Amino acid sequence: QAQLVESGGGSVQAGGSLRLSCAASGFTDRTYCMGWFRQAPGKEREGVAAIDTNGGRDILYTDSVKGRFTISHDNAKNTLYLQMNSLKPEDTAMYYCAAARMYCFGSISDALFTFWGQGTQVTVSS
């Protein structure tokens, strides 16, 4: 059974760093675009970053995290990462990992993604 399991969330002060991980298992078909999304209370889910795996080219970020967050993927471990530096209170949200059966095609649209993790909470205090 396909499964995405996030870890690494927590509480930090503004300016701090966290590294999120997403371990993928049980996939019988290849996944291509993998991404991180977040949702704060009372707000819509937002695409944060996405990366093409298995030969694709895209590495995408939403404007608010460019220069602060870095997405990466370890093929050998089948694990997705999100390194988050210079965290701000507005980064506070539940963060979700997602995987798609197609390449990102230049978009972090959640409609692209088929598989979702349960989420990990990130809280940034001022």
Short mmCIF file of C-alpha atoms in Angstrom, two decimals:
data_model
loop_
_atom_site.label_atom_id
_atom_site.label_comp_id
_atom_site.label_asym_id
_atom_site.label_seq_id
_atom_site.Cartn_x
_atom_site.Cartn_y
_atom_site.Cartn_z
CA GLN A 1 0.00 0.00 0.00
CA ALA A 2 1.44 3.35 -1.07
CA GLN A 3 2.35 5.50 1.88
CA LEU A 4 3.99 8.87 2.53
CA VAL A 5 5.14 9.54 6.07
CA GLU A 6 6.34 13.00 7.09
CA SER A 7 8.60 13.80 10.01
CA GLY A 8 10.76 16.62 11.30
CA GLY A 9 8.18 19.20 12.26
CA GLY A 10 8.33 21.07 15.52
CA SER A 11 8.41 24.44 17.23
CA VAL A 12 11.16 26.96 16.60
CA GLN A 13 11.75 30.66 17.05
CA ALA A 14 11.77 33.03 14.13
CA GLY A 15 15.05 32.81 12.26
CA GLY A 16 15.49 29.15 13.10
CA SER A 17 15.64 26.10 10.86
CA LEU A 18 13.87 22.80 10.46
CA ARG A 19 14.30 19.90 8.05
CA LEU A 20 11.23 17.97 7.03
CA SER A 21 11.46 14.43 5.66
CA CYS A 22 8.92 12.37 3.74
CA ALA A 23 9.55 8.64 3.43
CA ALA A 24 7.78 6.96 0.51
CA SER A 25 6.97 3.25 0.55
CA GLY A 26 4.71 0.70 -1.10
CA PHE A 27 4.49 2.39 -4.46
CA THR A 28 3.99 -0.11 -7.28
CA ASP A 29 4.25 2.54 -9.99
CA ARG A 30 6.84 5.26 -10.39
CA THR A 31 6.08 8.68 -9.02
CA TYR A 32 7.49 11.71 -10.74
CA CYS A 33 6.58 15.08 -9.25
CA MET A 34 6.87 15.24 -5.45
CA GLY A 35 5.98 18.27 -3.43
CA TRP A 36 5.39 19.98 -0.12
CA PHE A 37 2.19 21.78 0.72
CA ARG A 38 1.10 23.63 3.82
CA GLN A 39 -2.16 24.70 5.38
CA ALA A 40 -2.55 27.20 8.18
CA PRO A 41 -5.75 27.40 10.25
CA GLY A 42 -8.47 29.22 8.33
CA LYS A 43 -6.43 29.33 5.13
CA GLU A 44 -6.40 27.33 1.92
CA ARG A 45 -3.77 24.73 1.24
CA GLU A 46 -0.73 26.25 -0.46
CA GLY A 47 1.92 24.65 -2.64
CA VAL A 48 5.35 25.36 -1.13
CA ALA A 49 7.84 23.48 -3.30
CA ALA A 50 7.97 20.67 -5.83
CA ILE A 51 10.64 18.63 -7.56
CA ASP A 52 10.71 16.24 -10.49
CA THR A 53 12.21 12.84 -9.73
CA ASN A 54 12.95 9.97 -12.13
CA GLY A 55 14.52 12.07 -14.86
CA GLY A 56 12.50 15.27 -14.73
CA ARG A 57 13.89 18.78 -14.53
CA ASP A 58 11.61 21.01 -12.48
CA ILE A 59 12.48 22.38 -9.05
CA LEU A 60 9.79 24.83 -8.06
CA TYR A 61 9.13 27.17 -5.13
CA THR A 62 6.36 29.51 -4.20
CA ASP A 63 7.62 33.10 -4.03
CA SER A 64 7.33 33.46 -0.27
CA VAL A 65 9.90 30.73 0.43
CA LYS A 66 12.42 31.32 -2.37
CA GLY A 67 15.92 31.72 -0.97
CA ARG A 68 14.89 30.24 2.39
CA PHE A 69 13.61 26.72 1.63
CA THR A 70 15.32 23.97 -0.33
CA ILE A 71 13.58 20.85 -1.64
CA SER A 72 15.56 17.71 -2.44
CA HIS A 73 15.02 14.02 -3.09
CA ASP A 74 17.20 11.02 -2.29
CA ASN A 75 16.43 8.33 -4.85
CA ALA A 76 18.27 5.60 -2.94
CA LYS A 77 16.25 6.24 0.21
CA ASN A 78 13.10 7.23 -1.68
CA THR A 79 12.81 10.18 0.68
CA LEU A 80 11.81 13.77 0.02
CA TYR A 81 13.24 16.61 2.11
CA LEU A 82 12.44 20.24 2.77
CA GLN A 83 15.19 22.27 4.40
CA MET A 84 13.62 25.38 5.90
CA ASN A 85 15.88 28.22 7.00
CA SER A 86 15.17 31.74 8.25
CA LEU A 87 11.75 30.63 9.37
CA LYS A 88 9.07 33.26 9.93
CA PRO A 89 5.87 33.16 12.02
CA GLU A 90 3.88 33.15 8.78
CA ASP A 91 5.46 29.78 7.92
CA THR A 92 3.44 28.24 10.75
CA ALA A 93 1.22 25.53 9.28
CA MET A 94 0.66 21.82 8.87
CA TYR A 95 3.04 20.64 6.17
CA TYR A 96 2.08 17.81 3.84
CA CYS A 97 4.12 15.70 1.45
CA ALA A 98 2.56 14.67 -1.86
CA ALA A 99 3.45 12.55 -4.88
CA ALA A 100 2.16 12.53 -8.45
CA ARG A 101 2.20 10.03 -11.31
CA MET A 102 3.33 12.69 -13.75
CA TYR A 103 6.01 15.34 -13.97
CA CYS A 104 5.45 18.75 -12.37
CA PHE A 105 5.15 20.57 -15.72
CA GLY A 106 6.12 23.84 -14.06
CA SER A 107 3.29 23.82 -11.53
CA ILE A 108 2.76 23.15 -7.81
CA SER A 109 -0.97 22.67 -8.26
CA ASP A 110 -2.43 20.24 -5.74
CA ALA A 111 -4.70 18.88 -8.48
CA LEU A 112 -1.62 17.16 -9.93
CA PHE A 113 -0.99 15.01 -6.87
CA THR A 114 -2.49 11.61 -6.16
CA PHE A 115 -0.83 10.56 -2.92
CA TRP A 116 -0.72 12.55 0.31
CA GLY A 117 0.88 12.14 3.71
CA GLN A 118 -0.77 12.81 7.05
CA GLY A 119 1.18 15.99 7.74
CA THR A 120 3.65 17.34 10.26
CA GLN A 121 3.12 20.54 12.24
CA VAL A 122 5.55 23.45 12.01
CA THR A 123 5.15 26.29 14.50
CA VAL A 124 7.33 29.40 14.36
CA SER A 125 7.16 31.86 17.25
CA SER A 126 8.20 35.49 17.09
#
